[in-house]
XYZ file of N, CA and C in Angstrom:
480
model
N -7.800 64.737 -45.446
C -9.209 64.419 -45.570
C -9.622 64.477 -47.036
N -10.502 63.581 -47.448
C -10.994 63.640 -48.823
C -11.809 64.915 -49.034
N -11.784 65.409 -50.258
C -12.552 66.603 -50.592
C -14.044 66.305 -50.491
N -14.769 67.270 -50.002
C -16.214 67.150 -49.940
C -16.774 67.843 -51.181
N -16.961 67.077 -52.247
C -17.382 67.637 -53.530
C -18.779 68.254 -53.458
N -19.673 67.628 -52.686
C -21.029 68.179 -52.582
C -21.000 69.563 -51.943
N -20.179 69.715 -50.916
C -20.046 71.017 -50.251
C -19.428 72.041 -51.214
N -18.436 71.611 -51.958
C -17.796 72.507 -52.929
C -18.800 72.965 -53.988
N -19.607 72.045 -54.480
C -20.606 72.387 -55.499
C -21.614 73.388 -54.928
N -21.979 73.216 -53.660
C -22.915 74.157 -53.024
C -22.337 75.580 -53.061
N -21.062 75.723 -52.701
C -20.431 77.042 -52.687
C -20.200 77.568 -54.104
N -19.868 76.675 -55.014
C -19.710 77.092 -56.411
C -21.026 77.616 -56.968
N -22.116 76.944 -56.623
C -23.429 77.381 -57.097
C -23.758 78.765 -56.559
N -23.481 78.997 -55.281
C -23.748 80.317 -54.689
C -22.937 81.400 -55.396
N -21.664 81.135 -55.591
C -20.803 82.119 -56.267
C -21.230 82.314 -57.717
N -21.670 81.238 -58.364
C -22.101 81.315 -59.760
C -23.339 82.180 -59.906
N -24.306 81.968 -59.033
C -25.526 82.773 -59.056
C -25.166 84.240 -58.809
N -24.126 84.463 -58.010
C -23.657 85.822 -57.726
C -22.863 86.446 -58.864
N -22.631 85.683 -59.934
C -21.981 86.248 -61.110
C -20.486 86.018 -61.226
N -19.912 85.190 -60.377
C -18.471 84.916 -60.422
C -18.182 83.959 -61.588
N -17.506 84.450 -62.644
C -17.362 83.659 -63.868
C -16.486 82.422 -63.686
N -15.459 82.498 -62.871
C -14.634 81.302 -62.674
C -15.427 80.229 -61.926
N -16.236 80.641 -60.969
C -17.100 79.689 -60.261
C -18.112 79.078 -61.226
N -18.648 79.891 -62.139
C -19.585 79.385 -63.140
C -18.927 78.296 -63.983
N -17.686 78.541 -64.375
C -16.951 77.552 -65.167
C -16.703 76.282 -64.354
N -16.269 76.434 -63.116
C -15.992 75.274 -62.259
C -17.271 74.480 -61.983
N -18.364 75.184 -61.768
C -19.649 74.513 -61.560
C -20.040 73.737 -62.821
N -19.850 74.354 -63.973
C -20.146 73.671 -65.244
C -19.319 72.397 -65.367
N -18.044 72.457 -64.999
C -17.197 71.257 -65.053
C -17.752 70.161 -64.150
N -18.147 70.543 -62.935
C -18.701 69.553 -62.000
C -19.963 68.917 -62.574
N -20.830 69.736 -63.130
C -22.065 69.228 -63.722
C -21.783 68.366 -64.951
N -20.811 68.759 -65.722
C -20.448 68.015 -66.937
C -19.885 66.635 -66.580
N -19.068 66.594 -65.535
C -18.386 65.355 -65.157
C -19.123 64.563 -64.080
N -20.157 65.156 -63.498
C -20.870 64.476 -62.419
C -20.041 64.404 -61.153
N -19.314 65.464 -60.859
C -18.426 65.506 -59.702
C -19.104 66.269 -58.558
N -19.527 65.542 -57.528
C -20.197 66.157 -56.389
C -21.662 66.443 -56.630
N -22.117 66.103 -57.809
C -23.499 66.352 -58.204
C -23.808 65.386 -59.341
N -25.090 65.102 -59.534
C -25.456 64.230 -60.647
C -25.109 64.918 -61.972
N -24.565 64.159 -62.905
C -24.213 64.718 -64.212
C -25.457 65.303 -64.877
N -25.307 66.539 -65.379
C -26.417 67.214 -66.034
C -25.829 68.095 -67.136
N -25.808 67.579 -68.357
C -25.161 68.291 -69.462
C -25.876 69.591 -69.820
N -27.219 69.602 -69.747
C -27.949 70.831 -70.071
C -27.603 71.945 -69.083
N -27.545 71.589 -67.818
C -27.197 72.578 -66.788
C -25.723 72.988 -66.921
N -24.859 72.044 -67.255
C -23.437 72.358 -67.461
C -23.273 73.390 -68.570
N -23.967 73.170 -69.682
C -23.868 74.092 -70.808
C -24.370 75.474 -70.421
N -25.438 75.518 -69.649
C -25.964 76.809 -69.185
C -24.869 77.603 -68.474
N -24.117 76.929 -67.595
C -23.075 77.629 -66.835
C -21.834 77.888 -67.681
N -21.497 76.997 -68.602
C -20.397 77.297 -69.532
C -20.704 78.585 -70.293
N -21.943 78.687 -70.794
C -22.312 79.858 -71.592
C -22.330 81.131 -70.753
N -22.797 81.042 -69.508
C -22.768 82.223 -68.636
C -21.331 82.678 -68.412
N -20.445 81.730 -68.123
C -19.037 82.073 -67.902
C -18.391 82.593 -69.189
N -18.744 81.988 -70.310
C -18.196 82.432 -71.598
C -18.654 83.853 -71.903
N -19.929 84.114 -71.697
C -20.459 85.459 -71.923
C -19.827 86.467 -70.974
N -19.376 85.995 -69.814
C -18.679 86.848 -68.853
C -17.201 87.009 -69.167
N -16.739 86.386 -70.251
C -15.356 86.575 -70.684
C -14.377 85.498 -70.269
N -14.864 84.385 -69.725
C -13.958 83.326 -69.268
C -13.581 82.430 -70.451
N -12.306 82.483 -70.826
C -11.826 81.853 -72.059
C -12.014 80.340 -72.077
N -11.707 79.666 -71.005
C -11.874 78.205 -70.978
C -13.336 77.816 -71.187
N -14.236 78.635 -70.664
C -15.660 78.371 -70.848
C -16.055 78.568 -72.307
N -15.440 79.541 -72.978
C -15.703 79.741 -74.409
C -15.317 78.491 -75.187
N -14.143 77.960 -74.879
C -13.657 76.758 -75.553
C -14.592 75.579 -75.286
N -14.967 75.379 -74.026
C -15.843 74.254 -73.687
C -17.236 74.424 -74.288
N -17.741 75.654 -74.337
C -19.039 75.897 -74.980
C -18.952 75.514 -76.450
N -17.844 75.853 -77.082
C -17.651 75.482 -78.484
C -17.692 73.966 -78.660
N -17.020 73.254 -77.774
C -17.016 71.790 -77.862
C -18.413 71.222 -77.662
N -19.175 71.799 -76.740
C -20.550 71.323 -76.517
C -21.396 71.526 -77.767
N -21.247 72.668 -78.428
C -21.979 72.899 -79.686
C -21.486 71.954 -80.785
N -20.186 71.709 -80.820
C -19.609 70.830 -81.839
C -20.179 69.426 -81.730
N -20.242 68.900 -80.503
C -20.650 67.516 -80.294
C -22.109 67.362 -79.875
N -22.819 68.479 -79.745
C -24.227 68.411 -79.352
C -24.401 67.901 -77.932
N -23.488 68.277 -77.035
C -23.583 67.859 -75.635
C -24.372 68.888 -74.838
N -25.545 68.495 -74.379
C -26.345 69.368 -73.541
C -27.176 70.380 -74.304
N -27.033 70.402 -75.605
C -27.796 71.298 -76.466
C -27.715 70.786 -77.894
N -28.408 71.424 -78.783
C -28.391 70.984 -80.180
C -27.060 71.325 -80.835
N -26.618 70.441 -81.695
C -25.405 70.676 -82.465
C -25.579 71.941 -83.302
N -24.579 72.829 -83.268
C -24.620 74.044 -84.087
C -23.209 74.391 -84.522
N -22.944 74.170 -85.779
C -21.614 74.484 -86.322
C -21.325 75.975 -86.196
N -22.336 76.796 -86.453
C -22.158 78.251 -86.401
C -21.799 78.712 -84.980
N -22.536 78.217 -83.979
C -22.241 78.587 -82.591
C -20.893 78.013 -82.142
N -20.586 76.805 -82.581
C -19.289 76.205 -82.238
C -18.155 77.073 -82.772
N -18.269 77.494 -84.023
C -17.232 78.347 -84.634
C -17.124 79.695 -83.923
N -18.270 80.273 -83.565
C -18.277 81.573 -82.883
C -17.490 81.499 -81.577
N -17.802 80.487 -80.750
C -17.134 80.388 -79.451
C -15.678 79.961 -79.587
N -15.374 79.120 -80.592
C -13.981 78.722 -80.804
C -13.151 79.939 -81.196
N -13.666 80.763 -82.099
C -12.947 81.964 -82.531
C -12.763 82.927 -81.369
N -13.795 83.091 -80.557
C -13.674 83.991 -79.401
C -12.576 83.517 -78.445
N -12.533 82.216 -78.196
C -11.481 81.686 -77.322
C -10.110 81.855 -77.974
N -10.027 81.588 -79.265
C -8.758 81.736 -79.991
C -8.286 83.182 -79.967
N -9.193 84.109 -80.166
C -8.837 85.527 -80.188
C -8.412 86.052 -78.826
N -8.687 85.287 -77.798
C -8.282 85.666 -76.442
C -7.094 84.843 -75.952
N -6.465 84.095 -76.863
C -5.203 83.440 -76.540
C -5.263 81.994 -76.118
N -6.383 81.313 -76.252
C -6.485 79.897 -75.878
C -5.802 79.058 -76.959
N -4.707 78.394 -76.607
C -3.876 77.672 -77.569
C -4.597 76.579 -78.340
N -5.351 75.747 -77.647
C -6.082 74.676 -78.340
C -7.128 75.266 -79.276
N -7.782 76.339 -78.851
C -8.770 76.997 -79.704
C -8.089 77.598 -80.934
N -6.899 78.164 -80.755
C -6.168 78.713 -81.898
C -5.846 77.603 -82.894
N -5.434 76.457 -82.395
C -5.125 75.325 -83.263
C -6.379 74.871 -84.017
N -7.458 74.650 -83.291
C -8.685 74.158 -83.926
C -9.285 75.185 -84.883
N -9.216 76.468 -84.514
C -9.729 77.503 -85.412
C -8.846 77.590 -86.664
N -7.546 77.452 -86.480
C -6.637 77.434 -87.629
C -6.938 76.287 -88.574
N -7.237 75.119 -88.026
C -7.602 73.967 -88.866
C -8.881 74.245 -89.651
N -9.859 74.855 -88.979
C -11.125 75.172 -89.653
C -10.892 76.162 -90.787
N -10.068 77.174 -90.544
C -9.766 78.152 -91.591
C -9.054 77.488 -92.768
N -8.127 76.589 -92.459
C -7.408 75.864 -93.507
C -8.383 75.048 -94.353
N -9.315 74.378 -93.704
C -10.273 73.543 -94.441
C -11.185 74.381 -95.334
N -11.316 75.665 -95.014
C -12.142 76.570 -95.825
C -11.316 77.324 -96.867
N -10.009 77.039 -96.918
C -9.153 77.688 -97.903
C -8.630 79.046 -97.497
N -8.835 79.435 -96.249
C -8.338 80.724 -95.736
C -6.904 80.535 -95.220
N -5.963 80.379 -96.154
C -4.612 79.964 -95.787
C -3.866 80.985 -94.931
N -3.919 82.276 -95.276
C -3.185 83.270 -94.480
C -3.711 83.337 -93.054
N -5.030 83.380 -92.906
C -5.618 83.410 -91.558
C -5.275 82.130 -90.806
N -5.315 81.004 -91.503
C -4.984 79.723 -90.867
C -3.559 79.750 -90.331
N -2.630 80.276 -91.128
C -1.223 80.356 -90.696
C -1.111 81.165 -89.413
N -1.794 82.299 -89.361
C -1.713 83.151 -88.169
C -2.143 82.367 -86.928
N -3.312 81.732 -86.981
C -3.803 80.998 -85.808
C -2.937 79.777 -85.493
N -2.461 79.096 -86.517
C -1.610 77.917 -86.272
C -0.256 78.321 -85.697
N 0.283 79.445 -86.134
C 1.544 79.925 -85.562
C 1.340 80.356 -84.116
N 0.222 81.024 -83.842
C -0.073 81.395 -82.455
C -0.202 80.149 -81.584
N -0.873 79.127 -82.101
C -1.016 77.876 -81.359
C 0.346 77.231 -81.127
N 1.192 77.260 -82.144
C 2.547 76.718 -82.012
C 3.298 77.437 -80.903
N 3.212 78.746 -80.897
C 3.906 79.552 -79.887
C 3.377 79.304 -78.484
N 2.136 78.844 -78.386
C 1.586 78.547 -77.060
C 1.798 77.089 -76.657
N 2.531 76.333 -77.495
C 2.897 74.974 -77.116
C 2.120 73.862 -77.785
N 1.246 74.179 -78.711
C 0.477 73.153 -79.429
C 1.346 72.611 -80.572
N 2.105 71.570 -80.289
C 3.088 71.067 -81.258
C 2.462 70.531 -82.533
N 1.265 69.993 -82.462
C 0.608 69.474 -83.667
C 0.347 70.593 -84.666
N 0.174 71.816 -84.172
C -0.079 72.956 -85.060
C 1.118 73.217 -85.964
N 2.307 72.914 -85.485
C 3.524 73.163 -86.261
C 3.514 72.386 -87.568
N 3.123 71.137 -87.519
C 3.131 70.290 -88.714
C 2.158 70.804 -89.771
N 0.965 71.174 -89.343
C -0.034 71.677 -90.278
C 0.430 73.012 -90.845
N 0.921 73.884 -89.967
C 1.391 75.205 -90.387
C 2.490 75.075 -91.426
N 3.453 74.194 -91.180
C 4.567 74.021 -92.122
C 4.083 73.492 -93.469
N 3.110 72.613 -93.455
C 2.559 72.091 -94.715
C 1.880 73.206 -95.509
N 1.179 74.094 -94.810
C 0.525 75.214 -95.497
C 1.566 76.200 -96.017
N 2.570 76.493 -95.200
C 3.604 77.451 -95.613
C 4.266 77.040 -96.920
N 4.412 75.753 -97.140
C 5.033 75.264 -98.372
C 4.187 75.588 -99.603
N 2.896 75.814 -99.407
C 1.986 76.115 -100.514
C 1.954 77.608 -100.853
N 2.537 78.443 -99.983
C 2.439 79.891 -100.154
C 3.702 80.476 -100.785
N 3.548 81.614 -101.405
C 4.703 82.347 -101.935
C 5.490 82.927 -100.763
N 6.718 83.325 -101.017
C 7.554 83.926 -99.972
C 6.897 85.191 -99.424
N 6.283 85.976 -100.288
C 5.608 87.210 -99.864
C 4.451 86.890 -98.927
N 3.644 85.899 -99.275
C 2.512 85.507 -98.430
C 2.986 84.945 -97.103
N 4.056 84.140 -97.126
C 4.615 83.600 -95.880
C 5.058 84.734 -94.967
N 5.775 85.709 -95.548
C 6.258 86.844 -94.750
C 5.094 87.645 -94.166
N 4.053 87.843 -94.980
C 2.880 88.578 -94.518
C 2.197 87.844 -93.367
N 2.037 86.541 -93.502
C 1.382 85.749 -92.448
C 2.161 85.843 -91.142
N 3.472 85.747 -91.215
C 4.281 85.804 -90.000
C 4.316 87.219 -89.416
N 4.265 88.243 -90.272
C 4.185 89.623 -89.797
C 2.862 89.846 -89.062
N 1.778 89.346 -89.639
C 0.468 89.448 -88.978
C 0.495 88.757 -87.618
N 1.136 87.610 -87.557
C 1.229 86.868 -86.289
C 2.034 87.659 -85.267
N 3.153 88.232 -85.705
C 3.993 88.995 -84.776
C 3.278 90.220 -84.221
N 2.347 90.770 -84.995
C 1.618 91.969 -84.574
C 0.299 91.655 -83.874
N -0.037 90.372 -83.748
C -1.293 89.957 -83.136
C -1.276 90.221 -81.639
N -2.387 90.651 -81.119
C -2.550 90.852 -79.675
C -3.862 90.217 -79.245
N -3.825 89.499 -78.142
C -5.032 88.843 -77.626
C -6.047 89.877 -77.166
N -7.316 89.563 -77.388
C -8.385 90.397 -76.858
C -8.460 90.189 -75.343
N -8.942 91.181 -74.629
C -9.045 91.020 -73.164
C -10.072 89.955 -72.783
N -9.803 89.318 -71.668
C -10.716 88.304 -71.132
C -10.592 88.289 -69.618
N -11.438 87.515 -68.987
C -11.333 87.347 -67.535
C -10.559 86.085 -67.198
N -10.006 85.447 -68.250
C -9.207 84.214 -68.156
C -10.081 83.162 -67.605
């Protein structure tokens, strides 16, 4: 039988109002994509932010993208960076890659290496190329320090 998206959205909404962060994220996705409900970017962002504030890493990443592109709310570079860093610090590979790129563009080479190496280790192959280009600019001591920092890095807790 085909999925009843409207029924699913009804249950997701109930769970979301009850504080279930994964349901909040799933509801935000439905609202963002117009799946089982009319597309509503402002409402989607509201639920992304609730889930992000509840510790849901994917919601942090999506909230960052909404701030970056001004989807459902006003564009805010500061808020985009805040949520991207939070997702990166909790182990989200794409967020680690994007945060590493932002650090690189600001000249924070050691920090950029750490996030790009973490992204590489999580399977973001594009991060490898950028990381290697930066490593060539650093002294052997700085390269060793960056990789030592990466090896000692631990993700912050999240609700995934």
